[in-house]
Short mmCIF file of C-alpha atoms and ligand atoms in Angstrom, two decimals:
data_model
loop_
_atom_site.label_atom_id
_atom_site.label_comp_id
_atom_site.label_asym_id
_atom_site.label_seq_id
_atom_site.Cartn_x
_atom_site.Cartn_y
_atom_site.Cartn_z
CA ILE I 13 -44.34 -24.13 34.47
CA SER I 14 -46.11 -27.02 32.72
CA ASP I 15 -48.09 -25.32 29.99
CA PHE I 16 -50.78 -27.50 28.42
CA ARG I 17 -52.85 -24.67 26.92
CA SER I 18 -51.77 -25.40 23.36
CA ASP I 19 -48.98 -26.81 21.22
CA THR I 20 -48.49 -23.22 20.07
CA VAL I 21 -46.76 -22.24 23.34
CA THR I 22 -43.48 -24.00 22.51
CA LEU I 23 -40.31 -21.91 22.32
CA PRO I 24 -37.89 -22.11 19.39
CA THR I 25 -35.31 -24.89 19.83
CA PRO I 26 -31.53 -24.17 20.02
CA ALA I 27 -31.27 -25.41 16.39
CA MET I 28 -33.83 -22.77 15.41
CA ARG I 29 -32.00 -19.96 17.17
CA GLU I 30 -28.84 -21.05 15.40
CA ALA I 31 -30.66 -21.21 12.04
CA MET I 32 -32.09 -17.71 12.62
CA ALA I 33 -28.64 -16.31 13.31
CA ARG I 34 -27.23 -17.85 10.13
CA ALA I 35 -30.21 -17.27 7.82
CA GLU I 36 -29.48 -15.67 4.48
CA LEU I 37 -31.94 -12.77 4.13
CA GLY I 38 -33.51 -10.63 1.43
CA ASP I 39 -36.86 -8.91 0.84
CA ASP I 40 -39.86 -11.18 0.51
CA VAL I 41 -42.18 -8.55 -0.98
CA LEU I 42 -39.60 -7.85 -3.67
CA GLY I 43 -39.42 -11.59 -4.34
CA THR I 44 -35.81 -11.94 -3.23
CA GLU I 45 -36.03 -13.62 0.19
CA PRO I 46 -33.82 -16.70 -0.27
CA THR I 47 -34.73 -18.50 2.96
CA ALA I 48 -38.49 -17.92 2.58
CA ILE I 49 -38.27 -19.10 -1.04
CA LYS I 50 -36.41 -22.20 0.17
CA LEU I 51 -39.02 -22.99 2.85
CA GLU I 52 -41.86 -22.52 0.35
CA ALA I 53 -40.21 -24.84 -2.18
CA MET I 54 -39.32 -27.46 0.44
CA THR I 55 -42.85 -27.52 1.88
CA ALA I 56 -44.44 -27.73 -1.56
CA GLU I 57 -42.12 -30.64 -2.40
CA LEU I 58 -42.84 -32.38 0.91
CA LEU I 59 -46.60 -32.12 0.39
CA GLY I 60 -46.54 -32.84 -3.35
CA LYS I 61 -47.83 -29.50 -4.64
CA GLU I 62 -46.40 -27.09 -7.23
CA ALA I 63 -45.79 -24.07 -5.04
CA GLY I 64 -45.92 -22.72 -1.48
CA LEU I 65 -46.61 -19.41 0.23
CA PHE I 66 -45.13 -18.55 3.65
CA VAL I 67 -47.75 -16.73 5.74
CA PRO I 68 -47.65 -15.41 9.31
CA SER I 69 -50.45 -17.59 10.69
CA GLY I 70 -52.71 -20.55 10.10
CA THR I 71 -55.63 -18.18 9.99
CA MET I 72 -54.09 -16.20 7.14
CA GLY I 73 -53.20 -19.35 5.18
CA ASN I 74 -56.70 -20.78 5.51
CA GLN I 75 -58.43 -17.52 4.76
CA ILE I 76 -56.30 -16.81 1.68
CA ALA I 77 -57.20 -20.30 0.43
CA ILE I 78 -60.90 -19.77 1.07
CA ALA I 79 -60.81 -16.39 -0.67
CA LEU I 80 -59.03 -17.99 -3.64
CA HIS I 81 -61.76 -20.59 -4.01
CA ALA I 82 -64.99 -18.86 -2.95
CA GLN I 83 -66.33 -15.52 -4.14
CA ARG I 84 -68.60 -13.11 -2.27
CA GLY I 85 -72.03 -14.61 -1.74
CA GLN I 86 -70.90 -18.15 -2.46
CA GLU I 87 -70.96 -21.03 -0.01
CA VAL I 88 -68.35 -23.10 1.80
CA ILE I 89 -69.16 -26.56 3.20
CA CYS I 90 -67.23 -27.47 6.33
CA GLU I 91 -67.64 -29.48 9.51
CA PHE I 92 -69.67 -27.80 12.27
CA GLY I 93 -66.68 -27.49 14.61
CA ALA I 94 -64.21 -26.31 11.94
CA HIS I 95 -61.58 -23.81 13.05
CA THR I 96 -62.02 -21.81 9.82
CA TYR I 97 -65.69 -21.31 10.69
CA ASN I 98 -65.62 -20.92 14.50
CA ASN I 99 -62.20 -19.71 15.56
CA GLU I 100 -60.92 -17.31 12.92
CA SER I 101 -62.85 -14.30 14.17
CA GLY I 102 -65.34 -14.25 11.32
CA ALA I 103 -62.54 -13.82 8.76
CA LEU I 104 -64.33 -16.04 6.26
CA ALA I 105 -67.23 -13.60 6.03
CA LEU I 106 -64.91 -10.60 6.17
CA ILE I 107 -62.25 -11.62 3.64
CA ALA I 108 -63.86 -14.03 1.17
CA GLY I 109 -67.34 -12.62 1.88
CA ALA I 110 -68.67 -16.14 1.55
CA GLN I 111 -71.11 -17.93 3.83
CA VAL I 112 -70.77 -21.28 5.56
CA ARG I 113 -72.94 -24.37 5.23
CA PRO I 114 -71.83 -26.46 8.21
CA VAL I 115 -72.25 -30.24 8.35
CA ASN I 116 -72.48 -32.02 11.69
CA GLY I 117 -69.74 -34.62 11.65
CA LYS I 118 -68.77 -37.48 13.95
CA ALA I 119 -65.37 -36.96 15.59
CA GLY I 120 -64.77 -34.23 13.00
CA VAL I 121 -65.54 -36.53 10.07
CA MET I 122 -68.31 -35.50 7.66
CA ASP I 123 -70.56 -38.11 6.10
CA PRO I 124 -70.08 -37.87 2.30
CA ALA I 125 -73.80 -38.39 1.61
CA GLN I 126 -74.64 -35.54 3.95
CA VAL I 127 -72.03 -33.32 2.29
CA GLU I 128 -73.39 -34.08 -1.16
CA ALA I 129 -76.90 -33.23 0.04
CA MET I 130 -75.56 -29.81 1.09
CA VAL I 131 -74.31 -28.94 -2.39
CA ARG I 132 -76.82 -26.43 -3.72
CA PRO I 133 -78.60 -27.18 -6.97
CA ALA I 134 -78.23 -24.51 -9.65
CA ASN I 135 -81.14 -22.16 -9.07
CA ILE I 136 -81.26 -18.37 -9.12
CA HIS I 137 -82.41 -18.35 -5.49
CA ASN I 138 -79.50 -20.40 -4.18
CA PRO I 139 -76.00 -19.36 -3.24
CA ARG I 140 -73.51 -21.18 -5.42
CA THR I 141 -71.53 -23.85 -3.55
CA ALA I 142 -67.84 -23.20 -4.21
CA LEU I 143 -65.71 -25.13 -1.75
CA ILE I 144 -65.46 -28.03 0.67
CA THR I 145 -62.94 -27.75 3.51
CA VAL I 146 -61.67 -30.50 5.81
CA GLU I 147 -59.66 -30.16 9.03
CA ASN I 148 -57.09 -32.89 9.78
CA THR I 149 -56.45 -33.39 12.62
CA HIS I 150 -59.73 -31.92 13.78
CA ASN I 151 -59.02 -29.65 16.72
CA ALA I 152 -62.46 -29.24 18.33
CA ALA I 153 -63.25 -32.94 17.98
CA GLY I 154 -60.14 -33.76 20.02
CA GLY I 155 -57.24 -33.82 17.56
CA THR I 156 -59.03 -36.62 15.74
CA ILE I 157 -57.79 -38.08 12.46
CA VAL I 158 -59.92 -37.86 9.32
CA PRO I 159 -59.54 -41.21 7.51
CA MET I 160 -58.19 -41.18 3.96
CA ASP I 161 -61.24 -43.07 2.62
CA ASN I 162 -63.42 -40.24 3.81
CA ILE I 163 -61.07 -37.60 2.38
CA ARG I 164 -61.13 -39.34 -1.01
CA ALA I 165 -64.92 -39.74 -0.95
CA LEU I 166 -65.31 -36.00 -0.34
CA ALA I 167 -62.81 -35.29 -3.15
CA GLU I 168 -65.04 -37.29 -5.50
CA ILE I 169 -68.02 -35.15 -4.53
CA ALA I 170 -66.01 -31.96 -5.01
CA ARG I 171 -64.91 -33.08 -8.49
CA LYS I 172 -68.38 -34.25 -9.49
CA HIS I 173 -69.90 -30.86 -8.62
CA GLY I 174 -67.03 -28.66 -9.80
CA LEU I 175 -66.09 -27.54 -6.28
CA LYS I 176 -62.67 -26.70 -4.90
CA TYR I 177 -61.27 -28.68 -1.98
CA HIS I 178 -59.12 -27.23 0.82
CA LEU I 179 -57.41 -28.86 3.80
CA ASP I 180 -56.81 -27.02 7.06
CA GLY I 181 -53.78 -29.11 7.95
CA ALA I 182 -52.64 -27.06 10.94
CA ARG I 183 -51.85 -30.42 12.58
CA LEU I 184 -51.58 -32.60 9.48
CA TRP I 185 -48.17 -33.62 10.83
CA ASN I 186 -49.84 -35.29 13.81
CA ALA I 187 -52.22 -37.27 11.60
CA HIS I 188 -49.27 -38.29 9.40
CA VAL I 189 -47.17 -39.49 12.35
CA ALA I 190 -50.12 -41.29 13.98
CA THR I 191 -51.17 -43.17 10.83
CA GLY I 192 -47.91 -43.50 8.92
CA THR I 193 -49.69 -42.34 5.73
CA PRO I 194 -47.22 -40.42 3.52
CA LEU I 195 -47.79 -36.66 3.54
CA ARG I 196 -48.05 -36.48 -0.25
CA GLU I 197 -50.78 -39.10 -0.24
CA MET I 198 -52.65 -37.18 2.48
CA CYS I 199 -52.51 -33.97 0.42
CA ALA I 200 -53.10 -35.38 -3.08
CA PRO I 201 -56.92 -35.13 -3.05
CA PHE I 202 -56.87 -31.40 -2.18
CA ASP I 203 -56.44 -28.30 -4.35
CA THR I 204 -54.82 -26.39 -1.50
CA VAL I 205 -53.42 -27.35 1.91
CA ASN I 206 -52.40 -25.10 4.77
CA VAL I 207 -49.92 -26.46 7.31
CA CYS I 208 -48.71 -24.77 10.50
CA LEU I 209 -45.09 -24.64 11.63
CA SER I 210 -45.93 -23.17 15.03
CA LYS I 211 -48.18 -25.97 16.30
CA GLY I 212 -46.18 -28.85 17.66
CA LEU I 213 -43.19 -28.14 15.41
CA CYS I 214 -41.81 -25.33 17.63
CA SER I 215 -41.47 -22.51 15.09
CA PRO I 216 -42.25 -19.15 16.68
CA VAL I 217 -44.42 -18.01 13.76
CA GLY I 218 -45.71 -19.21 10.45
CA SER I 219 -47.70 -21.46 8.18
CA VAL I 220 -47.28 -22.50 4.56
CA LEU I 221 -50.14 -22.64 2.07
CA VAL I 222 -49.47 -24.98 -0.84
CA GLY I 223 -51.30 -25.49 -4.13
CA SER I 224 -50.89 -24.97 -7.86
CA ARG I 225 -48.45 -22.32 -9.10
CA GLU I 226 -51.37 -20.23 -10.36
CA GLU I 227 -53.26 -20.38 -7.04
CA ILE I 228 -50.17 -19.55 -5.01
CA GLU I 229 -49.36 -16.54 -7.19
CA ARG I 230 -52.90 -15.22 -6.68
CA GLY I 231 -52.48 -16.05 -2.98
CA ARG I 232 -49.28 -13.99 -2.85
CA TYR I 233 -51.25 -10.98 -4.06
CA LEU I 234 -53.93 -11.58 -1.42
CA ARG I 235 -51.31 -11.98 1.30
CA LYS I 236 -49.91 -8.55 0.40
CA GLN I 237 -53.41 -7.04 0.51
CA LEU I 238 -53.86 -8.47 4.01
CA GLY I 239 -50.58 -6.98 5.20
CA GLY I 240 -48.79 -10.31 5.23
CA GLY I 241 -45.78 -9.30 3.09
CA MET I 242 -43.01 -9.88 5.63
CA ARG I 243 -39.77 -8.46 4.16
CA GLN I 244 -36.79 -10.27 5.87
CA SER I 245 -39.06 -13.20 6.64
CA GLY I 246 -36.16 -15.61 6.21
CA ILE I 247 -35.40 -15.10 9.90
CA LEU I 248 -38.69 -16.94 10.58
CA ALA I 249 -38.60 -19.23 7.57
CA ALA I 250 -35.24 -20.54 8.85
CA CYS I 251 -37.11 -21.93 11.88
CA GLY I 252 -39.73 -23.39 9.57
CA ILE I 253 -37.05 -25.32 7.71
CA VAL I 254 -35.89 -26.81 11.03
CA SER I 255 -39.55 -27.62 11.83
CA ILE I 256 -40.20 -29.61 8.67
CA THR I 257 -36.83 -31.35 8.56
CA GLN I 258 -36.26 -32.17 12.25
CA MET I 259 -39.42 -31.85 14.30
CA ILE I 260 -42.09 -34.03 12.69
CA ALA I 261 -41.11 -37.56 13.77
CA ARG I 262 -40.92 -36.66 17.46
CA LEU I 263 -44.65 -35.81 17.54
CA LYS I 264 -45.19 -39.49 18.39
CA ASP I 265 -43.89 -38.69 21.89
CA ASP I 266 -46.60 -36.05 22.27
CA HIS I 267 -49.20 -38.66 21.31
CA THR I 268 -47.85 -41.15 23.85
CA ASN I 269 -47.89 -38.48 26.56
CA ALA I 270 -51.42 -37.38 25.68
CA ARG I 271 -52.68 -40.97 25.78
CA LYS I 272 -51.16 -41.64 29.19
CA LEU I 273 -52.38 -38.37 30.64
CA ALA I 274 -55.88 -38.91 29.22
CA GLU I 275 -56.06 -42.39 30.71
CA GLY I 276 -55.12 -40.96 34.11
CA LEU I 277 -57.66 -38.14 33.83
CA ALA I 278 -60.41 -40.53 32.69
CA ARG I 279 -60.00 -42.47 35.94
CA LEU I 280 -60.67 -39.40 38.12
CA PRO I 281 -64.13 -39.26 39.71
CA GLY I 282 -66.60 -37.03 37.87
CA VAL I 283 -64.43 -36.69 34.76
CA GLN I 284 -66.14 -37.35 31.44
CA LEU I 285 -63.51 -38.09 28.83
CA ASP I 286 -63.94 -40.04 25.61
CA LEU I 287 -60.67 -41.92 25.26
CA ALA I 288 -61.53 -42.82 21.66
CA SER I 289 -61.21 -39.15 20.75
CA VAL I 290 -57.62 -38.95 22.04
CA GLN I 291 -55.89 -40.00 18.84
CA THR I 292 -53.03 -37.50 18.74
CA ASN I 293 -51.94 -34.71 21.13
CA ILE I 294 -55.19 -33.06 22.24
CA ILE I 295 -57.33 -34.02 25.24
CA TYR I 296 -60.81 -32.62 25.91
CA PHE I 297 -62.86 -33.53 28.94
CA SER I 298 -65.63 -32.15 31.07
CA VAL I 299 -66.66 -32.44 34.69
CA PRO I 300 -70.45 -32.19 34.47
CA GLY I 301 -72.07 -30.15 37.21
CA ARG I 302 -68.78 -28.47 38.19
CA GLU I 303 -68.56 -25.96 35.31
CA ALA I 304 -69.10 -22.98 37.60
CA GLN I 305 -65.94 -23.93 39.50
CA TYR I 306 -63.69 -24.04 36.41
CA PRO I 307 -62.31 -20.49 36.92
CA GLN I 308 -61.19 -21.19 40.53
CA TRP I 309 -59.89 -24.55 39.39
CA LEU I 310 -57.76 -22.91 36.71
CA GLU I 311 -56.34 -20.59 39.39
CA ARG I 312 -55.54 -23.50 41.68
CA LEU I 313 -53.77 -25.31 38.85
CA LYS I 314 -51.79 -22.17 38.12
CA GLN I 315 -50.57 -22.07 41.73
CA GLN I 316 -49.32 -25.60 41.17
CA LYS I 317 -47.55 -24.37 38.02
CA VAL I 318 -49.91 -26.12 35.62
CA LEU I 319 -51.58 -24.14 32.85
CA ALA I 320 -54.65 -25.52 31.06
CA MET I 321 -57.49 -24.04 29.04
CA THR I 322 -61.25 -24.22 29.33
CA LEU I 323 -63.45 -23.73 26.28
CA GLY I 324 -67.10 -23.49 27.26
CA ASN I 325 -67.86 -26.53 29.39
CA ARG I 326 -64.75 -28.40 28.31
CA TRP I 327 -61.18 -28.54 29.53
CA ARG I 328 -58.47 -28.74 26.90
CA LEU I 329 -54.96 -30.03 27.46
CA VAL I 330 -52.46 -30.28 24.63
CA THR I 331 -49.13 -32.08 24.75
CA HIS I 332 -46.09 -30.81 22.85
CA HIS I 333 -42.29 -30.59 22.68
CA ASP I 334 -42.00 -28.47 25.86
CA VAL I 335 -43.96 -30.80 28.19
CA ASP I 336 -42.54 -34.20 29.17
CA THR I 337 -43.82 -37.13 31.23
CA GLN I 338 -42.99 -35.29 34.48
CA ASP I 339 -45.12 -32.36 33.40
CA CYS I 340 -47.94 -34.83 32.64
CA ASP I 341 -47.58 -36.41 36.09
CA ARG I 342 -47.70 -32.95 37.63
CA ALA I 343 -50.85 -32.09 35.65
CA LEU I 344 -52.55 -35.30 36.70
CA ALA I 345 -51.65 -34.74 40.35
CA ALA I 346 -53.00 -31.19 40.15
CA PHE I 347 -56.36 -32.43 38.83
CA LYS I 348 -56.74 -35.04 41.57
N1 TLP P 19 -55.75 -23.06 16.94
C1 TLP P 19 -55.45 -22.52 18.24
C2 TLP P 19 -56.67 -21.80 18.80
O1 TLP P 19 -57.16 -20.90 17.87
C3 TLP P 19 -57.77 -22.71 19.22
C4 TLP P 19 -55.00 -23.63 19.15
O2 TLP P 19 -54.40 -23.30 20.20
O3 TLP P 19 -55.23 -24.80 18.86
N2 TLP P 19 -56.51 -24.38 12.16
C5 TLP P 19 -56.54 -25.11 13.29
C6 TLP P 19 -57.07 -26.50 13.24
C7 TLP P 19 -56.07 -24.57 14.50
O4 TLP P 19 -56.13 -25.30 15.60
C8 TLP P 19 -55.57 -23.25 14.51
C9 TLP P 19 -55.08 -22.63 15.79
C10 TLP P 19 -55.55 -22.54 13.31
C11 TLP P 19 -56.04 -23.13 12.15
C12 TLP P 19 -55.12 -21.10 13.22
O5 TLP P 19 -53.76 -20.94 13.39
P1 TLP P 19 -53.15 -19.52 13.88
O6 TLP P 19 -53.40 -19.44 15.36
O7 TLP P 19 -51.71 -19.64 13.53
O8 TLP P 19 -53.82 -18.45 13.14
#
């Protein structure tokens, strides 16, 4: 089966299964999980932050960060299509109890002037603005890369207005590989960064939230409150260590495959696909006027052993470690 639904569908590699079998284990909640502690320290070092927190999912990492930075009734500025706002089941309202002030970006990139205009002036009637979040790469915009100039300009605004600054870096690895910008440089402007090990990097489970020692210690408390204390989590963290040490550089192959597949799809009659948005491993396209047929289409693809996803009026295909050029050829043939 050629599964293009997401880069989350990958199975652990043989090196990961080996690492799981050999992992030294303890109890994470009791603070004695050697492999989880090692993953947290390695990720913090890699991203240039003081400390890290191993969490079960990207959602939990992002939502802990948001709850650390924004109190009930305060406001979070993010891009209109942000995952934290649209795809985390309302967790932002539930956990932090904050509200969102979305900004319409271009290709997932927010205009700094527009962001600054969204910062609320101090007034008893206004919610207090607490946080700006950025998503890099930006999933809903097509796995697009947020340029460093923009990230630094938003950091300036955050500093000027006393706001915190968080990065949803679920696919930061892809932006890093595509641009060659060092990871530490990409993370430096932010207070906290969440990265996923299970998107593109083949870990079965897990994300790491990094930030200052103080923030991560408060985050550890929140993680426990949310039921994210994972005991012998080293069995999973062992895979995470393989992810961050062995699986990042190869993401360039996923980008090459996505580009080729997107170019093929863009040539098909009726397909509307913005090739400029295909910057990493995600492809979105639509077939205007044929939306009602998407469900039967998905079924037909499935019979040809190709799995894809539709989100509203868009198709989404994601390349990853477990699909190669042959899978891409098969997907293209199935769409013809
Ligand atoms: N995204 C999933 C779906 O929810 C859409 C996917 O298949 O792409 N931030 C970003 C940018 C994400 O794309 C995702 C997952 C998350 C956070 C949440 O990660 P998990 O699923 O581990 O909670």
